[in-house]
mmCIF file of C-alpha atoms in Angstrom:
data_model
loop_
_atom_site.group_PDB
_atom_site.id
_atom_site.type_symbol
_atom_site.label_atom_id
_atom_site.label_comp_id
_atom_site.label_asym_id
_atom_site.label_seq_id
_atom_site.Cartn_x
_atom_site.Cartn_y
_atom_site.Cartn_z
ATOM 1 C CA UNK E 1319 0.442 0.003 -0.186
ATOM 2 C CA UNK E 1320 0.973 3.301 -0.977
ATOM 3 C CA UNK E 1321 2.342 5.720 2.082
ATOM 4 C CA UNK E 1322 -0.004 8.484 2.836
ATOM 5 C CA UNK E 1323 3.410 10.874 1.964
ATOM 6 C CA UNK E 1324 3.733 9.705 -1.064
ATOM 7 C CA UNK E 1325 -0.224 8.850 -1.797
ATOM 8 C CA UNK E 1326 -0.483 13.100 -1.119
ATOM 9 C CA UNK E 1327 2.763 13.556 -2.969
ATOM 10 C CA UNK E 1328 1.228 12.368 -5.949
ATOM 11 C CA UNK E 1329 -2.182 13.821 -5.411
ATOM 12 C CA UNK E 1330 -0.366 16.660 -5.477
ATOM 13 C CA UNK E 1331 1.533 16.141 -8.144
ATOM 14 C CA UNK E 1332 -1.001 15.218 -10.273
ATOM 15 C CA UNK E 1333 -3.717 17.991 -9.184
ATOM 16 C CA UNK E 1334 -0.368 20.634 -10.034
ATOM 17 C CA UNK E 1335 -0.139 19.239 -13.902
ATOM 18 C CA UNK E 1336 -3.950 19.917 -14.431
ATOM 19 C CA UNK E 1337 -4.115 23.429 -13.216
ATOM 20 C CA UNK E 1338 -1.000 24.252 -16.157
ATOM 21 C CA UNK E 1339 -2.479 22.388 -18.251
ATOM 22 C CA UNK E 1340 0.253 19.771 -18.472
ATOM 23 C CA UNK E 1341 0.589 16.103 -18.600
ATOM 24 C CA UNK E 1342 3.333 14.042 -17.525
ATOM 25 C CA UNK E 1343 4.024 10.952 -19.653
ATOM 26 C CA UNK E 1344 7.287 8.944 -18.617
ATOM 27 C CA UNK E 1345 9.764 8.395 -21.548
ATOM 28 C CA UNK E 1346 12.118 6.190 -20.362
ATOM 29 C CA UNK E 1347 12.816 4.695 -16.820
ATOM 30 C CA UNK E 1348 15.672 2.974 -14.735
ATOM 31 C CA UNK E 1349 18.463 5.354 -15.273
ATOM 32 C CA UNK E 1350 21.420 6.097 -12.984
ATOM 33 C CA UNK E 1351 21.551 10.356 -12.440
ATOM 34 C CA UNK E 1352 20.011 11.203 -15.472
ATOM 35 C CA UNK E 1353 22.080 14.838 -15.982
ATOM 36 C CA UNK E 1354 21.297 15.789 -19.322
ATOM 37 C CA UNK E 1355 19.810 15.465 -22.886
ATOM 38 C CA UNK E 1356 20.414 16.311 -26.447
ATOM 39 C CA UNK E 1357 17.726 15.024 -29.421
ATOM 40 C CA UNK E 1358 18.598 13.902 -32.537
ATOM 41 C CA UNK E 1359 17.298 15.009 -36.089
ATOM 42 C CA UNK E 1360 16.332 11.194 -36.402
ATOM 43 C CA UNK E 1361 13.844 11.675 -33.483
ATOM 44 C CA UNK E 1362 16.529 9.494 -30.632
ATOM 45 C CA UNK E 1363 17.708 11.328 -27.704
ATOM 46 C CA UNK E 1364 20.929 10.868 -26.076
ATOM 47 C CA UNK E 1365 20.881 11.591 -22.164
ATOM 48 C CA UNK E 1366 24.194 11.569 -20.160
ATOM 49 C CA UNK E 1367 24.324 9.572 -16.443
ATOM 50 C CA UNK E 1368 26.716 10.509 -14.176
ATOM 51 C CA UNK E 1369 28.797 7.394 -13.497
ATOM 52 C CA UNK E 1370 29.750 7.808 -16.714
ATOM 53 C CA UNK E 1371 27.792 6.709 -19.661
ATOM 54 C CA UNK E 1372 25.250 8.223 -22.805
ATOM 55 C CA UNK E 1373 22.486 6.082 -23.014
ATOM 56 C CA UNK E 1374 20.355 6.852 -26.919
ATOM 57 C CA UNK E 1375 16.716 6.163 -26.613
ATOM 58 C CA UNK E 1376 14.337 5.390 -29.374
ATOM 59 C CA UNK E 1377 10.928 4.052 -28.758
ATOM 60 C CA UNK E 1378 11.164 3.929 -25.091
ATOM 61 C CA UNK E 1379 14.194 2.166 -25.597
ATOM 62 C CA UNK E 1380 17.750 2.493 -23.989
ATOM 63 C CA UNK E 1381 20.793 0.923 -25.570
ATOM 64 C CA UNK E 1382 24.828 2.146 -24.300
ATOM 65 C CA UNK E 1383 25.768 5.008 -26.463
ATOM 66 C CA UNK E 1384 29.076 5.796 -24.874
ATOM 67 C CA UNK E 1385 31.008 4.816 -21.808
ATOM 68 C CA UNK E 1386 33.660 7.780 -21.008
ATOM 69 C CA UNK E 1387 36.143 7.659 -17.833
ATOM 70 C CA UNK E 1388 35.250 9.798 -15.390
ATOM 71 C CA UNK E 1389 35.463 10.551 -11.680
ATOM 72 C CA UNK E 1390 32.427 10.163 -10.119
ATOM 73 C CA UNK E 1391 32.256 11.413 -6.815
ATOM 74 C CA UNK E 1392 29.437 13.767 -5.139
ATOM 75 C CA UNK E 1393 28.297 15.973 -8.111
ATOM 76 C CA UNK E 1394 31.036 15.019 -9.999
ATOM 77 C CA UNK E 1395 31.269 12.534 -13.158
ATOM 78 C CA UNK E 1396 29.570 12.447 -16.697
ATOM 79 C CA UNK E 1397 27.522 15.417 -15.776
ATOM 80 C CA UNK E 1398 26.376 18.261 -19.338
ATOM 81 C CA UNK E 1399 26.286 17.326 -23.041
ATOM 82 C CA UNK E 1400 25.305 18.800 -26.644
ATOM 83 C CA UNK E 1401 25.013 18.656 -29.928
ATOM 84 C CA UNK E 1402 27.225 20.588 -32.531
ATOM 85 C CA UNK E 1403 24.895 23.079 -33.527
ATOM 86 C CA UNK E 1404 25.443 22.400 -37.382
ATOM 87 C CA UNK E 1405 24.923 18.621 -36.254
ATOM 88 C CA UNK E 1406 25.027 15.826 -38.353
ATOM 89 C CA UNK E 1407 27.316 18.006 -41.017
ATOM 90 C CA UNK E 1408 29.468 18.525 -37.899
ATOM 91 C CA UNK E 1409 28.902 14.890 -36.102
ATOM 92 C CA UNK E 1410 30.305 16.017 -32.663
ATOM 93 C CA UNK E 1411 28.389 15.451 -29.272
ATOM 94 C CA UNK E 1412 30.312 17.610 -26.377
ATOM 95 C CA UNK E 1413 30.074 16.271 -23.371
ATOM 96 C CA UNK E 1414 31.509 17.435 -19.713
ATOM 97 C CA UNK E 1415 33.172 15.369 -17.143
ATOM 98 C CA UNK E 1416 35.599 14.850 -14.171
ATOM 99 C CA UNK E 1417 38.411 12.665 -14.393
ATOM 100 C CA UNK E 1418 41.792 12.275 -12.599
ATOM 101 C CA UNK E 1419 43.811 10.408 -14.585
ATOM 102 C CA UNK E 1420 46.932 13.131 -14.944
ATOM 103 C CA UNK E 1421 45.526 14.943 -11.875
ATOM 104 C CA UNK E 1422 41.846 15.705 -10.801
ATOM 105 C CA UNK E 1423 40.012 18.660 -12.823
ATOM 106 C CA UNK E 1424 36.524 18.971 -14.724
ATOM 107 C CA UNK E 1425 36.751 18.982 -18.588
ATOM 108 C CA UNK E 1426 35.523 19.716 -22.249
ATOM 109 C CA UNK E 1427 35.601 16.193 -24.675
ATOM 110 C CA UNK E 1428 34.099 15.490 -27.416
ATOM 111 C CA UNK E 1429 32.184 12.124 -29.163
ATOM 112 C CA UNK E 1430 32.450 11.680 -32.575
ATOM 113 C CA UNK E 1431 28.953 10.259 -33.646
ATOM 114 C CA UNK E 1432 28.572 6.770 -35.361
ATOM 115 C CA UNK E 1433 25.253 6.040 -35.212
ATOM 116 C CA UNK E 1434 24.797 4.106 -32.730
ATOM 117 C CA UNK E 1435 27.411 4.764 -30.475
ATOM 118 C CA UNK E 1436 30.037 7.818 -29.768
ATOM 119 C CA UNK E 1437 33.726 7.624 -29.652
ATOM 120 C CA UNK E 1438 36.139 9.949 -28.098
ATOM 121 C CA UNK E 1439 37.042 12.234 -30.361
ATOM 122 C CA UNK E 1440 39.347 14.933 -28.149
ATOM 123 C CA UNK E 1441 39.502 17.177 -24.950
ATOM 124 C CA UNK E 1442 38.850 20.710 -25.838
ATOM 125 C CA UNK E 1443 39.570 22.190 -22.974
ATOM 126 C CA UNK E 1444 41.051 20.950 -19.554
ATOM 127 C CA UNK E 1445 42.196 22.393 -16.631
ATOM 128 C CA UNK E 1446 38.705 23.772 -14.665
ATOM 129 C CA UNK E 1447 39.060 22.845 -11.092
ATOM 130 C CA UNK E 1448 38.116 20.075 -8.550
ATOM 131 C CA UNK E 1449 38.159 18.570 -5.728
ATOM 132 C CA UNK E 1450 37.829 15.332 -4.525
ATOM 133 C CA UNK E 1451 34.751 16.081 -2.210
ATOM 134 C CA UNK E 1452 33.533 16.437 -5.737
ATOM 135 C CA UNK E 1453 31.230 19.488 -5.106
ATOM 136 C CA UNK E 1454 30.869 23.021 -6.728
ATOM 137 C CA UNK E 1455 31.571 21.236 -10.423
ATOM 138 C CA UNK E 1456 29.262 23.235 -12.221
ATOM 139 C CA UNK E 1457 28.990 21.117 -15.296
ATOM 140 C CA UNK E 1458 25.984 22.678 -17.796
ATOM 141 C CA UNK E 1459 27.189 23.096 -21.144
ATOM 142 C CA UNK E 1460 25.540 24.653 -24.055
ATOM 143 C CA UNK E 1461 25.419 25.864 -27.365
ATOM 144 C CA UNK E 1462 24.204 29.519 -27.289
ATOM 145 C CA UNK E 1463 22.287 31.968 -30.548
ATOM 146 C CA UNK E 1464 25.973 32.240 -31.528
ATOM 147 C CA UNK E 1465 27.572 28.732 -32.365
ATOM 148 C CA UNK E 1466 29.789 29.622 -29.739
ATOM 149 C CA UNK E 1467 29.923 26.528 -26.558
ATOM 150 C CA UNK E 1468 29.298 27.947 -23.138
ATOM 151 C CA UNK E 1469 30.201 25.796 -19.673
ATOM 152 C CA UNK E 1470 29.206 26.387 -16.468
ATOM 153 C CA UNK E 1471 32.257 25.948 -13.848
ATOM 154 C CA UNK E 1472 32.079 25.755 -9.823
ATOM 155 C CA UNK E 1473 34.249 27.330 -7.722
ATOM 156 C CA UNK E 1474 35.185 23.557 -5.777
ATOM 157 C CA UNK E 1475 34.304 25.364 -2.637
ATOM 158 C CA UNK E 1476 37.529 27.098 -2.946
ATOM 159 C CA UNK E 1477 35.379 30.688 -2.747
ATOM 160 C CA UNK E 1478 38.086 32.797 -4.137
ATOM 161 C CA UNK E 1479 38.024 31.035 -7.462
ATOM 162 C CA UNK E 1480 34.968 32.834 -8.126
ATOM 163 C CA UNK E 1481 36.810 36.769 -8.057
ATOM 164 C CA UNK E 1482 40.691 34.688 -9.486
ATOM 165 C CA UNK E 1483 40.142 35.988 -13.695
ATOM 166 C CA UNK E 1484 43.530 34.167 -14.113
ATOM 167 C CA UNK E 1485 41.384 30.939 -12.429
ATOM 168 C CA UNK E 1486 38.784 28.685 -14.760
ATOM 169 C CA UNK E 1487 35.956 27.866 -11.312
ATOM 170 C CA UNK E 1488 32.939 29.816 -10.465
ATOM 171 C CA UNK E 1489 32.542 31.147 -13.938
ATOM 172 C CA UNK E 1490 30.178 30.809 -17.010
ATOM 173 C CA UNK E 1491 32.822 30.423 -20.462
ATOM 174 C CA UNK E 1492 32.950 30.648 -24.115
ATOM 175 C CA UNK E 1493 34.791 29.159 -26.678
ATOM 176 C CA UNK E 1494 34.341 27.970 -29.893
ATOM 177 C CA UNK E 1495 33.583 24.388 -30.960
ATOM 178 C CA UNK E 1496 37.100 23.720 -31.359
ATOM 179 C CA UNK E 1497 37.645 24.854 -27.528
ATOM 180 C CA UNK E 1498 39.588 28.503 -28.216
ATOM 181 C CA UNK E 1499 38.514 31.080 -26.634
ATOM 182 C CA UNK E 1500 35.933 32.495 -28.776
ATOM 183 C CA UNK E 1501 35.443 36.393 -30.247
ATOM 184 C CA UNK E 1502 34.323 38.752 -28.658
ATOM 185 C CA UNK E 1503 34.746 37.441 -25.210
ATOM 186 C CA UNK E 1504 35.063 40.244 -22.329
ATOM 187 C CA UNK E 1505 38.240 39.359 -21.317
ATOM 188 C CA UNK E 1506 40.212 39.047 -24.346
ATOM 189 C CA UNK E 1507 43.828 40.419 -24.445
ATOM 190 C CA UNK E 1508 43.393 41.378 -20.648
ATOM 191 C CA UNK E 1509 47.084 39.869 -18.621
ATOM 192 C CA UNK E 1510 46.458 37.591 -16.324
ATOM 193 C CA UNK E 1511 42.596 36.456 -17.199
ATOM 194 C CA UNK E 1512 41.423 33.510 -18.467
ATOM 195 C CA UNK E 1513 39.875 34.303 -22.644
ATOM 196 C CA UNK E 1514 37.395 31.907 -22.114
ATOM 197 C CA UNK E 1515 35.497 33.852 -19.056
ATOM 198 C CA UNK E 1516 32.248 35.140 -20.408
ATOM 199 C CA UNK E 1517 31.521 36.088 -16.670
ATOM 200 C CA UNK E 1518 32.262 35.012 -13.218
ATOM 201 C CA UNK E 1519 31.979 35.900 -9.600
ATOM 202 C CA UNK E 1520 29.039 32.506 -9.567
ATOM 203 C CA UNK E 1521 29.503 29.903 -6.630
ATOM 204 C CA UNK E 1522 27.544 26.938 -9.190
ATOM 205 C CA UNK E 1523 25.503 27.727 -11.906
ATOM 206 C CA UNK E 1524 23.622 24.659 -13.345
ATOM 207 C CA UNK E 1525 21.768 26.069 -16.293
ATOM 208 C CA UNK E 1526 21.657 27.555 -19.023
ATOM 209 C CA UNK E 1527 18.804 29.179 -21.533
ATOM 210 C CA UNK E 1528 18.525 31.693 -24.388
ATOM 211 C CA UNK E 1529 15.167 34.054 -24.109
ATOM 212 C CA UNK E 1530 13.606 33.023 -27.146
ATOM 213 C CA UNK E 1531 12.966 36.480 -28.958
ATOM 214 C CA UNK E 1532 16.051 38.785 -26.936
ATOM 215 C CA UNK E 1533 19.128 35.696 -27.463
ATOM 216 C CA UNK E 1534 19.725 37.158 -23.499
ATOM 217 C CA UNK E 1535 21.287 34.484 -21.182
ATOM 218 C CA UNK E 1536 19.999 33.059 -18.252
ATOM 219 C CA UNK E 1537 21.389 31.119 -15.707
ATOM 220 C CA UNK E 1538 20.455 29.169 -12.452
ATOM 221 C CA UNK E 1539 22.979 28.989 -10.054
ATOM 222 C CA UNK E 1540 22.917 27.393 -6.278
ATOM 223 C CA UNK E 1541 23.652 29.605 -3.575
ATOM 224 C CA UNK E 1542 24.849 28.176 -0.007
ATOM 225 C CA UNK E 1543 23.543 25.911 2.079
ATOM 226 C CA UNK E 1544 25.292 25.804 5.379
ATOM 227 C CA UNK E 1545 28.466 27.231 4.302
ATOM 228 C CA UNK E 1546 27.559 30.897 4.837
ATOM 229 C CA UNK E 1547 23.716 31.701 5.343
ATOM 230 C CA UNK E 1548 21.726 29.788 3.650
ATOM 231 C CA UNK E 1549 19.719 28.860 0.992
ATOM 232 C CA UNK E 1550 20.163 32.359 -1.687
ATOM 233 C CA UNK E 1551 19.568 30.426 -4.873
ATOM 234 C CA UNK E 1552 19.376 32.541 -7.753
ATOM 235 C CA UNK E 1553 18.561 33.041 -11.646
ATOM 236 C CA UNK E 1554 20.423 35.461 -13.255
ATOM 237 C CA UNK E 1555 19.845 37.251 -16.354
ATOM 238 C CA UNK E 1556 23.893 36.719 -17.664
ATOM 239 C CA UNK E 1557 26.176 40.210 -19.221
ATOM 240 C CA UNK E 1558 29.099 39.796 -20.748
ATOM 241 C CA UNK E 1559 31.853 40.061 -18.206
ATOM 242 C CA UNK E 1560 29.524 40.627 -15.527
ATOM 243 C CA UNK E 1561 30.097 39.893 -11.902
ATOM 244 C CA UNK E 1562 27.912 38.129 -9.936
ATOM 245 C CA UNK E 1563 29.114 38.346 -6.802
ATOM 246 C CA UNK E 1564 30.248 35.370 -4.940
ATOM 247 C CA UNK E 1565 31.452 35.161 -1.816
ATOM 248 C CA UNK E 1566 31.570 38.748 -2.177
ATOM 249 C CA UNK E 1567 27.713 38.993 -2.007
ATOM 250 C CA UNK E 1568 25.043 36.367 -1.279
ATOM 251 C CA UNK E 1569 22.130 37.027 -2.628
ATOM 252 C CA UNK E 1570 21.566 40.966 -3.595
ATOM 253 C CA UNK E 1571 23.611 43.352 -2.454
ATOM 254 C CA UNK E 1572 22.661 46.437 -3.956
ATOM 255 C CA UNK E 1573 26.153 47.349 -4.841
ATOM 256 C CA UNK E 1574 27.050 48.081 -8.820
ATOM 257 C CA UNK E 1575 29.888 46.176 -8.914
ATOM 258 C CA UNK E 1576 27.882 42.729 -8.668
ATOM 259 C CA UNK E 1577 25.235 41.839 -10.494
ATOM 260 C CA UNK E 1578 22.099 41.625 -8.368
ATOM 261 C CA UNK E 1579 20.002 38.109 -9.166
ATOM 262 C CA UNK E 1580 16.454 38.644 -11.272
ATOM 263 C CA UNK E 1581 15.106 36.380 -8.941
ATOM 264 C CA UNK E 1582 16.205 34.832 -5.565
ATOM 265 C CA UNK E 1583 14.462 31.907 -3.323
ATOM 266 C CA UNK E 1584 16.122 33.105 0.190
ATOM 267 C CA UNK E 1585 14.811 30.110 1.806
ATOM 268 C CA UNK E 1586 16.360 27.960 -0.930
ATOM 269 C CA UNK E 1587 15.466 26.125 -3.695
ATOM 270 C CA UNK E 1588 18.660 24.494 -5.540
ATOM 271 C CA UNK E 1589 17.643 24.087 -9.273
ATOM 272 C CA UNK E 1590 18.875 22.295 -11.929
ATOM 273 C CA UNK E 1591 18.235 23.545 -15.485
ATOM 274 C CA UNK E 1592 16.004 25.588 -16.775
ATOM 275 C CA UNK E 1593 14.177 26.565 -20.472
ATOM 276 C CA UNK E 1594 11.593 29.294 -21.856
ATOM 277 C CA UNK E 1595 8.653 27.614 -22.970
ATOM 278 C CA UNK E 1596 5.715 29.162 -23.783
ATOM 279 C CA UNK E 1597 6.505 32.104 -22.515
ATOM 280 C CA UNK E 1598 7.385 31.618 -19.469
ATOM 281 C CA UNK E 1599 10.872 30.192 -17.576
ATOM 282 C CA UNK E 1600 10.293 26.771 -16.288
ATOM 283 C CA UNK E 1601 13.196 25.701 -13.160
ATOM 284 C CA UNK E 1602 13.730 22.478 -11.930
ATOM 285 C CA UNK E 1603 13.810 21.611 -8.874
ATOM 286 C CA UNK E 1604 16.695 19.193 -7.028
ATOM 287 C CA UNK E 1605 15.282 20.012 -3.208
ATOM 288 C CA UNK E 1606 12.363 21.694 -3.997
ATOM 289 C CA UNK E 1607 11.011 18.921 -5.953
ATOM 290 C CA UNK E 1608 9.061 21.015 -8.792
ATOM 291 C CA UNK E 1609 9.557 22.248 -11.322
ATOM 292 C CA UNK E 1610 8.415 25.899 -11.034
ATOM 293 C CA UNK E 1611 7.281 28.696 -13.499
ATOM 294 C CA UNK E 1612 8.337 32.088 -13.837
ATOM 295 C CA UNK E 1613 6.507 34.547 -15.318
ATOM 296 C CA UNK E 1614 8.445 37.533 -16.585
ATOM 297 C CA UNK E 1615 7.539 41.347 -17.659
ATOM 298 C CA UNK E 1616 9.503 43.866 -19.042
ATOM 299 C CA UNK E 1617 11.614 43.758 -22.056
ATOM 300 C CA UNK E 1618 15.231 43.319 -22.962
ATOM 301 C CA UNK E 1619 17.542 44.121 -20.146
ATOM 302 C CA UNK E 1620 14.502 45.081 -17.784
ATOM 303 C CA UNK E 1621 13.068 41.673 -16.800
ATOM 304 C CA UNK E 1622 11.272 40.977 -13.623
ATOM 305 C CA UNK E 1623 9.766 38.353 -12.451
ATOM 306 C CA UNK E 1624 5.169 39.159 -11.009
ATOM 307 C CA UNK E 1625 5.101 35.616 -10.603
ATOM 308 C CA UNK E 1626 5.799 31.915 -9.858
ATOM 309 C CA UNK E 1627 3.929 29.114 -10.050
ATOM 310 C CA UNK E 1628 4.882 24.766 -9.774
ATOM 311 C CA UNK E 1629 4.179 23.440 -12.512
ATOM 312 C CA UNK E 1630 4.657 19.672 -11.523
ATOM 313 C CA UNK E 1631 5.344 18.120 -8.461
ATOM 314 C CA UNK E 1632 5.385 14.627 -6.894
ATOM 315 C CA UNK E 1633 8.202 13.124 -9.004
ATOM 316 C CA UNK E 1634 11.290 14.236 -6.149
ATOM 317 C CA UNK E 1635 14.078 15.658 -7.199
ATOM 318 C CA UNK E 1636 14.327 17.323 -11.001
ATOM 319 C CA UNK E 1637 17.482 18.191 -12.930
ATOM 320 C CA UNK E 1638 16.741 18.008 -16.285
ATOM 321 C CA UNK E 1639 14.551 21.398 -18.236
ATOM 322 C CA UNK E 1640 15.451 21.685 -21.473
ATOM 323 C CA UNK E 1641 12.713 22.041 -24.832
ATOM 324 C CA UNK E 1642 12.517 19.299 -27.402
ATOM 325 C CA UNK E 1643 12.194 19.407 -31.096
ATOM 326 C CA UNK E 1644 8.344 18.311 -30.450
ATOM 327 C CA UNK E 1645 7.612 21.656 -28.807
ATOM 328 C CA UNK E 1646 6.746 19.441 -25.505
ATOM 329 C CA UNK E 1647 8.512 20.451 -22.103
ATOM 330 C CA UNK E 1648 11.502 17.250 -21.193
ATOM 331 C CA UNK E 1649 12.463 17.013 -17.199
ATOM 332 C CA UNK E 1650 14.537 14.384 -16.030
ATOM 333 C CA UNK E 1651 14.237 12.761 -12.649
ATOM 334 C CA UNK E 1652 17.287 13.222 -10.145
ATOM 335 C CA UNK E 1653 16.336 10.776 -7.739
ATOM 336 C CA UNK E 1654 19.728 8.111 -7.402
ATOM 337 C CA UNK E 1655 22.413 10.644 -6.668
ATOM 338 C CA UNK E 1656 22.315 9.719 -2.947
ATOM 339 C CA UNK E 1657 20.294 13.197 -1.948
ATOM 340 C CA UNK E 1658 16.569 11.705 -2.501
ATOM 341 C CA UNK E 1659 13.818 9.319 -2.466
ATOM 342 C CA UNK E 1660 14.068 6.613 -5.296
ATOM 343 C CA UNK E 1661 10.165 6.055 -6.497
ATOM 344 C CA UNK E 1662 9.942 2.970 -8.605
ATOM 345 C CA UNK E 1663 11.755 3.011 -12.322
ATOM 346 C CA UNK E 1664 13.863 5.776 -11.334
ATOM 347 C CA UNK E 1665 15.311 7.844 -12.596
ATOM 348 C CA UNK E 1666 13.341 8.884 -15.059
ATOM 349 C CA UNK E 1667 12.698 11.266 -18.238
ATOM 350 C CA UNK E 1668 9.797 12.493 -18.351
ATOM 351 C CA UNK E 1669 7.806 14.649 -21.495
ATOM 352 C CA UNK E 1670 5.674 17.071 -20.213
ATOM 353 C CA UNK E 1671 2.713 17.812 -22.563
#
């Protein structure tokens, strides 16, 4: 018999889904800490699993696409994936992983797509900080409208790395598909600064999404829990060269030297990825165990959040949220990451209609 708590959670999730006009359909289950999705033009998709596997899913069946050597501890391992924007003409899949051979670090690698399999091609960016505890590795990667690859990195609990322009930790990076610093980056040519840096002062950014009309970049970020203060998870509008304050500022500092968050959860809502869909910004919640809908008003450079609604709950921890090529919203659960309560057939990929 279902426990009272599980029954209430299930009913709550069903009710909230109806309220938002959403219906969750399980596409595939039995995954192990799925982290990111990449949609193939033939209707299938790829999903990364933190222990080092990439699965190819077609018709609800998952097969092994690639297995990479990773250091899977804490929040580290195999994290974000993204297809080349000119795929399949450029047959490459990019992945963010933690490795320990030759020294513990995070890196971005490129795989060559070979139909049913992906084969490691080369490392395109190396030397992103990592630590043995495996925490605060960042890990989201995505190609922007400009064709450049954006990479989120954490400060691995060395807080001052976020303000250090000589370090790749605690940043959002912007590189070419070949791994070079992207043209127009704000710190190109600046002595002592890494030219890959696009923005800095980040603690542990987890998501990337571009506004479908203005092309502006938004990011989700974890605030401190038991480290300095509590909660203060954020959604930020990312400006090139912007300093987002960590560790100088927790939450809103109202200091012109730093960019204040667009939206803030003072009590905590550690987010996963975020995505624009049907005119709103959707944010996946890990400890919050819900998908939130943020309604924005304003315009380019002057957005504000005017309403926050729960769009989906009852599935536990949610990490990935992404707009699929079918126009539906896709979500992954993260209940097998050591911090959640495992439900039957976890972890799952859900399609929201």
